[in-house]
Every structure is written in C-alpha cells, then in structure tokens.
Short mmCIF file of C-alpha atoms and ligand atoms in Angstrom, two decimals:
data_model
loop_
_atom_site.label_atom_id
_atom_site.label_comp_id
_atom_site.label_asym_id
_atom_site.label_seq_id
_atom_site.Cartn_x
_atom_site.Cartn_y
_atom_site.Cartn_z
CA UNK A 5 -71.25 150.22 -195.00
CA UNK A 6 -74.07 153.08 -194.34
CA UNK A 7 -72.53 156.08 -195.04
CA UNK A 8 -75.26 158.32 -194.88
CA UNK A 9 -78.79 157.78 -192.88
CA UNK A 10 -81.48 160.15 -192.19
CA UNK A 11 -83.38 160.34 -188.73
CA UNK A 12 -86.79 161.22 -189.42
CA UNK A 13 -86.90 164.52 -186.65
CA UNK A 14 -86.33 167.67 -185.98
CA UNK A 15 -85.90 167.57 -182.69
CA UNK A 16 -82.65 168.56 -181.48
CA UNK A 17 -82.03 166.94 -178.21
CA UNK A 18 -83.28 163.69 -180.16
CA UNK A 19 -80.65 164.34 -182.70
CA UNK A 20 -77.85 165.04 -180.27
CA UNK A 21 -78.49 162.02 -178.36
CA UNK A 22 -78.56 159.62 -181.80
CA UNK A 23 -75.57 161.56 -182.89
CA UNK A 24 -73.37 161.06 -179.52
CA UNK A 25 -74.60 157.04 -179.79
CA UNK A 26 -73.98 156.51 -182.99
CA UNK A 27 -70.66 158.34 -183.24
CA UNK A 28 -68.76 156.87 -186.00
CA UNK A 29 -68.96 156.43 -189.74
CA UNK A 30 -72.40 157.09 -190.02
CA UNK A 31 -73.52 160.62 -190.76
CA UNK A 32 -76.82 161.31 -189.14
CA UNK A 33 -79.28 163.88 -191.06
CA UNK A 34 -82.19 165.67 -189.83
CA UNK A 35 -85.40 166.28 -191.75
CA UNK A 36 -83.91 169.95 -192.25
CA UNK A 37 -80.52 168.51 -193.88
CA UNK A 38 -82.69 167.03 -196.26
CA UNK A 39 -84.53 170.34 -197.22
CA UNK A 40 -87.95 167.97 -195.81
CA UNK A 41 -90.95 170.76 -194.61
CA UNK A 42 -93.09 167.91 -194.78
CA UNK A 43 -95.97 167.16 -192.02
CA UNK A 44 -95.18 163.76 -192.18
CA UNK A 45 -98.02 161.59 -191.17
CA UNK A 46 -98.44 159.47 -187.73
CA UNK A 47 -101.91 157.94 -187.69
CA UNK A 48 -101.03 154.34 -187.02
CA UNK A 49 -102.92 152.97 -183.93
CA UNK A 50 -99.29 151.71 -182.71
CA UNK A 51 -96.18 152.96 -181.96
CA UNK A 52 -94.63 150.24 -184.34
CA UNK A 53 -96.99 151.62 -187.34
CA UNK A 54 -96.07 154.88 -186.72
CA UNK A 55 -92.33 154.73 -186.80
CA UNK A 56 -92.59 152.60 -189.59
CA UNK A 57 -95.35 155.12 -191.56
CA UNK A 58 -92.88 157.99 -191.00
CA UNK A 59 -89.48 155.92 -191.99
CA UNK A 60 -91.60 154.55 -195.21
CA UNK A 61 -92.62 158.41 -195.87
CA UNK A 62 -88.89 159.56 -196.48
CA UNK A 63 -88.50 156.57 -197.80
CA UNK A 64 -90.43 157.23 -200.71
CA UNK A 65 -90.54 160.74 -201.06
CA UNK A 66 -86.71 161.16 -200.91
CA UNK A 67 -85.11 157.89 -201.53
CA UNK A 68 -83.11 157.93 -198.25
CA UNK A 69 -82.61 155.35 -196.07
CA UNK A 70 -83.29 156.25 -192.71
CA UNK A 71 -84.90 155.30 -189.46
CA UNK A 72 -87.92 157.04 -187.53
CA UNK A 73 -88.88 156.48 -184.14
CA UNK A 74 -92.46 156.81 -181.89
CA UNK A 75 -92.16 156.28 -178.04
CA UNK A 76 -95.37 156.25 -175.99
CA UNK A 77 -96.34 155.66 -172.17
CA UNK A 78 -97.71 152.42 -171.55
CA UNK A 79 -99.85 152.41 -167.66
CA UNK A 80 -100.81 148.68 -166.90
CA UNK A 81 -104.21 149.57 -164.91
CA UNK A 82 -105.00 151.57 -167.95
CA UNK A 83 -104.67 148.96 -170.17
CA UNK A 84 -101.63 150.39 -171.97
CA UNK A 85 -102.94 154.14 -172.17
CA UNK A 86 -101.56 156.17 -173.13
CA UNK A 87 -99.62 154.76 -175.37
CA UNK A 88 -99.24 155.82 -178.91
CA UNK A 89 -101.41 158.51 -177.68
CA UNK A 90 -99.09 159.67 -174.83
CA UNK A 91 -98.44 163.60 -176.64
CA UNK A 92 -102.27 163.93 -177.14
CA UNK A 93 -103.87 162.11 -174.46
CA UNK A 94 -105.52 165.30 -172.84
CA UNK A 95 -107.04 166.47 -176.47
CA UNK A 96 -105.10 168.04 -179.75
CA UNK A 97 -103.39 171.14 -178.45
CA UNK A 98 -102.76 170.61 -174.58
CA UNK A 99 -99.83 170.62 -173.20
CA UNK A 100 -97.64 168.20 -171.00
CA UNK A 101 -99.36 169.39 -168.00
CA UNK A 102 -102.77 168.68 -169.17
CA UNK A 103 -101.55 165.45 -170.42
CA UNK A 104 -99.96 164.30 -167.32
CA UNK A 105 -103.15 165.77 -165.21
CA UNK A 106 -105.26 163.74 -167.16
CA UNK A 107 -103.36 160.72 -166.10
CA UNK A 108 -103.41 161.42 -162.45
CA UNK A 109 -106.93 161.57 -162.58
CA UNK A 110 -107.22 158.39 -164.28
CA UNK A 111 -104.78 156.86 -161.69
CA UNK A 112 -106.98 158.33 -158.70
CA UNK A 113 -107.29 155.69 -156.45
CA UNK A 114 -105.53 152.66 -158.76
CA UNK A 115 -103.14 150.99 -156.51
CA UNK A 116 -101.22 149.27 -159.76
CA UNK A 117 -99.12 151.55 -160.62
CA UNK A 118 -97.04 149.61 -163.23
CA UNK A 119 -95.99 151.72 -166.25
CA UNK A 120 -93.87 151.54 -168.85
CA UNK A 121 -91.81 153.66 -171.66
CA UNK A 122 -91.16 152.44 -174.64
CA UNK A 123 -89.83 153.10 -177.84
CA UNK A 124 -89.80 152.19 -181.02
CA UNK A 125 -87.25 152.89 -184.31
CA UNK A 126 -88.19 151.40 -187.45
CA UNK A 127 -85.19 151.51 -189.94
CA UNK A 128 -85.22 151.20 -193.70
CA UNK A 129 -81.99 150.40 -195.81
CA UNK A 130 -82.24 149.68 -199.22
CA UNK A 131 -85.10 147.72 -199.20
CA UNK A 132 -85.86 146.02 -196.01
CA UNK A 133 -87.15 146.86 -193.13
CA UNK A 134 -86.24 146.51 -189.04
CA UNK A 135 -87.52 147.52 -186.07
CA UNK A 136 -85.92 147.69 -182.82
CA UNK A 137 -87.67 148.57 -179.20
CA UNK A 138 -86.15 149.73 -176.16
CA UNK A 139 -88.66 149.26 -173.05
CA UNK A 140 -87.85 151.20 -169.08
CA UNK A 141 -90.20 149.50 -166.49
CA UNK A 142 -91.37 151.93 -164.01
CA UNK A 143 -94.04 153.37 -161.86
CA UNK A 144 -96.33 156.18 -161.80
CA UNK A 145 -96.17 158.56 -158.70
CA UNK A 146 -99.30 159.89 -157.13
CA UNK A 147 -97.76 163.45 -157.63
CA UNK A 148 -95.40 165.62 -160.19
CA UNK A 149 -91.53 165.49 -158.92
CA UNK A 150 -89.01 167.20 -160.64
CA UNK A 151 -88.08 170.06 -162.30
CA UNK A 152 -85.51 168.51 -165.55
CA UNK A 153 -86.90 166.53 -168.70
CA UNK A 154 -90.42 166.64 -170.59
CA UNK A 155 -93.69 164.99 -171.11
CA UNK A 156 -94.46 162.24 -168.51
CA UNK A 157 -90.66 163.01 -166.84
CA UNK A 158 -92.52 164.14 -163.38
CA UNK A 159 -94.83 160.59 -162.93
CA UNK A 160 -92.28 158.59 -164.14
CA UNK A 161 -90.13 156.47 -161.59
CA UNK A 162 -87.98 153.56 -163.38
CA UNK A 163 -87.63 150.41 -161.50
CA UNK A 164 -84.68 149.77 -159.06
CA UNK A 165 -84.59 154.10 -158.54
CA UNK A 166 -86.01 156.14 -156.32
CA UNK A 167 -86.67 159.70 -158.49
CA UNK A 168 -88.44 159.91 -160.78
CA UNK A 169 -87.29 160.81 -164.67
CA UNK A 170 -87.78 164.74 -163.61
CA UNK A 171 -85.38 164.81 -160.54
CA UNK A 172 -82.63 162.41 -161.93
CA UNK A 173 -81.85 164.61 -164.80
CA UNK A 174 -81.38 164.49 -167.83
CA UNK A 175 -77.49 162.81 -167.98
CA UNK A 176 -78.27 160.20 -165.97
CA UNK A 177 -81.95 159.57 -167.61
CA UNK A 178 -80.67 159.88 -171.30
CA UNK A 179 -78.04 156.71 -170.04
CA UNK A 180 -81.15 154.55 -168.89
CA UNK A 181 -84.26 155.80 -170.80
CA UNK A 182 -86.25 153.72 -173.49
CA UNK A 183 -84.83 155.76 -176.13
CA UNK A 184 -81.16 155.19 -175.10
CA UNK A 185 -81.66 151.49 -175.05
CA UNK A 186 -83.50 151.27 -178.42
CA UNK A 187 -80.83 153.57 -180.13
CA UNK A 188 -78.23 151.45 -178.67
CA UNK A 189 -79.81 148.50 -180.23
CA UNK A 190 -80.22 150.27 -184.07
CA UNK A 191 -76.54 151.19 -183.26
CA UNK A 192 -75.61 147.35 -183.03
CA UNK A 193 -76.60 146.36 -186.01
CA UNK A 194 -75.43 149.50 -187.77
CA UNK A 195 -72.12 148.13 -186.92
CA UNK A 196 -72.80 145.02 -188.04
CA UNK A 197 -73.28 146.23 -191.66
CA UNK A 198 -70.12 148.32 -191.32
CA UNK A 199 -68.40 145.01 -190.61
CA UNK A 200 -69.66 143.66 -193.59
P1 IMP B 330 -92.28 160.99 -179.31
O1 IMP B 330 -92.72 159.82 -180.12
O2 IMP B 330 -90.84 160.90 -178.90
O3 IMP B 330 -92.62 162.31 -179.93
O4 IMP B 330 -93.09 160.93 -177.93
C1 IMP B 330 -94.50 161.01 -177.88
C2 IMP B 330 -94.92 161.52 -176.51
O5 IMP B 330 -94.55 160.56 -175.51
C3 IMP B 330 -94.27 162.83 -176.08
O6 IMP B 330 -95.00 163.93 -176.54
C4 IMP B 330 -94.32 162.71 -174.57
O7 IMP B 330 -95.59 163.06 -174.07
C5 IMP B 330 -94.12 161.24 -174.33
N1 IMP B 330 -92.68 160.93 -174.12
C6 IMP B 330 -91.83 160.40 -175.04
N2 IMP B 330 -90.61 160.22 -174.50
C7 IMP B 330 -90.70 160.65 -173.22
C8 IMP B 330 -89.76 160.71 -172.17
O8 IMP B 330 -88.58 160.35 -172.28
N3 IMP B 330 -90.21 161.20 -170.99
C9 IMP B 330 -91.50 161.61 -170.81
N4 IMP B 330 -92.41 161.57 -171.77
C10 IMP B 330 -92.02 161.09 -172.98
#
C-alpha cells in the first residue's frame, strides 16, 4: 500500500482537488511538505516529458515517490498549439490574457475550431514508471466568456455544453475537466496497489 506520495506542485487549488479525489489512505504532500524550493525543470518538448522530467526530479533529489503532472491546450487548425506551450505561448512573462489574445488572433478567420485539453500525470513508485492522460474535447469561441477559472477558461467550450469553462464554474468544470479525469485515472490504480 502507498502510504505516503508527493505531488510535484505548489499550487493549491491543484492540491485540493488531488486531495478531495484521492481521499483515502494516501497522504498527499506538496513540494512545501517536503521542504523542496527547487525550480524544478520543464523543458521537454511534450507534455508527457515534462511530467515525467519533474516526477524523475523529486525522484532523485528526495527519494519520494510521487507523481507530477503538465496539461496543455491542444487547437486542431493549429496543429496542436499551444500545447506544452499553452502558459507561455504569448512570450516568457505575459499573462493569460496575452496568451489567450494571441490565440484569437491565430484563430482569426479558422472555421475549425476543434480544441482540446489535456493532461498528463506521470507517477513514479519505487522504481517504475506510469503515466496516465485525461483528454476534454472542446471548441474555441471567437470571443472571451466568463468570469470563473484561469488560463484558456474563457475560449474553452467542452463538447456536448454550451458555456464555456469560464461561465460553468469552477464545481461543475473541476467534475468534467482534463485534470479531473486524469486524476481519477492515477486514483484507480492507486487503489489497486492498496488492494494488493
Ligand atoms: P499546468 O501544466 O497545469 O501548469 O498548465 C499549463 C498551462 O495550460 C496553464 O498556464 C494554462 O495556460 C493552461 N491550462 C492548464 N489547465 C487549464 C485549465 O483547466 N483551463 C484553462 N487553461 C489551462
């Protein structure tokens, strides 16, 4: 059984959401309950390489096992841009505004509007290593909706619903949203081990 794993994050609404889907026997540190300062490193050229660079890190440098995730915007006309460079797409340093007025420029006058989020959490315990991927097919808008959420939230609508991410809030977009499902799936096989 995995007593003990740390998620590689500081970021609190990330934690609380691991924490409420994982409830159970697993305790769930942050890079702060492991005393980690570090600027851990995220220069893969895929969101796969990149979870897996930062679960490796801690990993190594702290003997934990843990899991680290890396979600990124994927725009079919764009050929998958952003991607694993959805937080810096308009430059180092802008914002989620400039990012997501970047990508209505690039969308200006694209009539395929297919997007997708998706995430990815690579987990290492002892040894080995998994990865699991939770994907929300969507479409971009051709303006910002919505007040709740961050980063893409606004441009984002998910297939089958009419809001986008931004005006559904976040209860009802932390039960559908990429992240959800690929937690979900790292908490299935969590249990699995505790069955063992
Ligand atoms: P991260 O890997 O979770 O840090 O996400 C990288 C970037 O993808 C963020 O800076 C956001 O721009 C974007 N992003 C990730 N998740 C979401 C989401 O749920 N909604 C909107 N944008 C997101």
């Amino acid at each position: 059984m995995i007593t003990k794993l740390v998620f590689a994050t500081n970021n609190k609404h990330k934690l609380e959401e691991v924490r409420h889907i994982i409830s159970g026997k697993t305790e769930i540190l942050s890079l702060a309950g492991i005393d980690c300062c570090d600027d851990i490193p995220e220069t893969a050229g895929t969101l796969e390489g990149n979870a897996l660079l930062k679960a490796r890190y801690i990993k190594l440098q702290y003997g934990y096992d843990c899991f680290a995730d890396d979600t990124g915007l994927e725009v079919e006309a764009l050929h998958n841009a952003p991607g694993v460079y959805s937080a810096r797409y308009a430059g180092e340093g802008h914002d989620a505004e400039a990012n997501m007025n970047k990508l209505l420029c690039q969308m200006q006058g694209q009539s395929n509007r297919k997007a997708r989020f998706r995430t990815v959490i690579a987990l290492i315990i002892k040894d080995k290593e998994y990865v699991f991927e939770g994907i929300v097919n969507g479409s971009i808008v051709t303006d910002k909706r919505g007040e709740a959420g961050f980063g893409y939230d606004p441009l984002f609508i998910p297939d089958t619903y009419t809001l986008t991410f931004a005006q559904m809030g976040n209860e009802l977009k932390n039960l559908i949203s990429h992240r959800a499902l690929a937690v979900k799936q790292l908490a299935a096989f969590l249990s699995t081990l505790s069955a063992e």
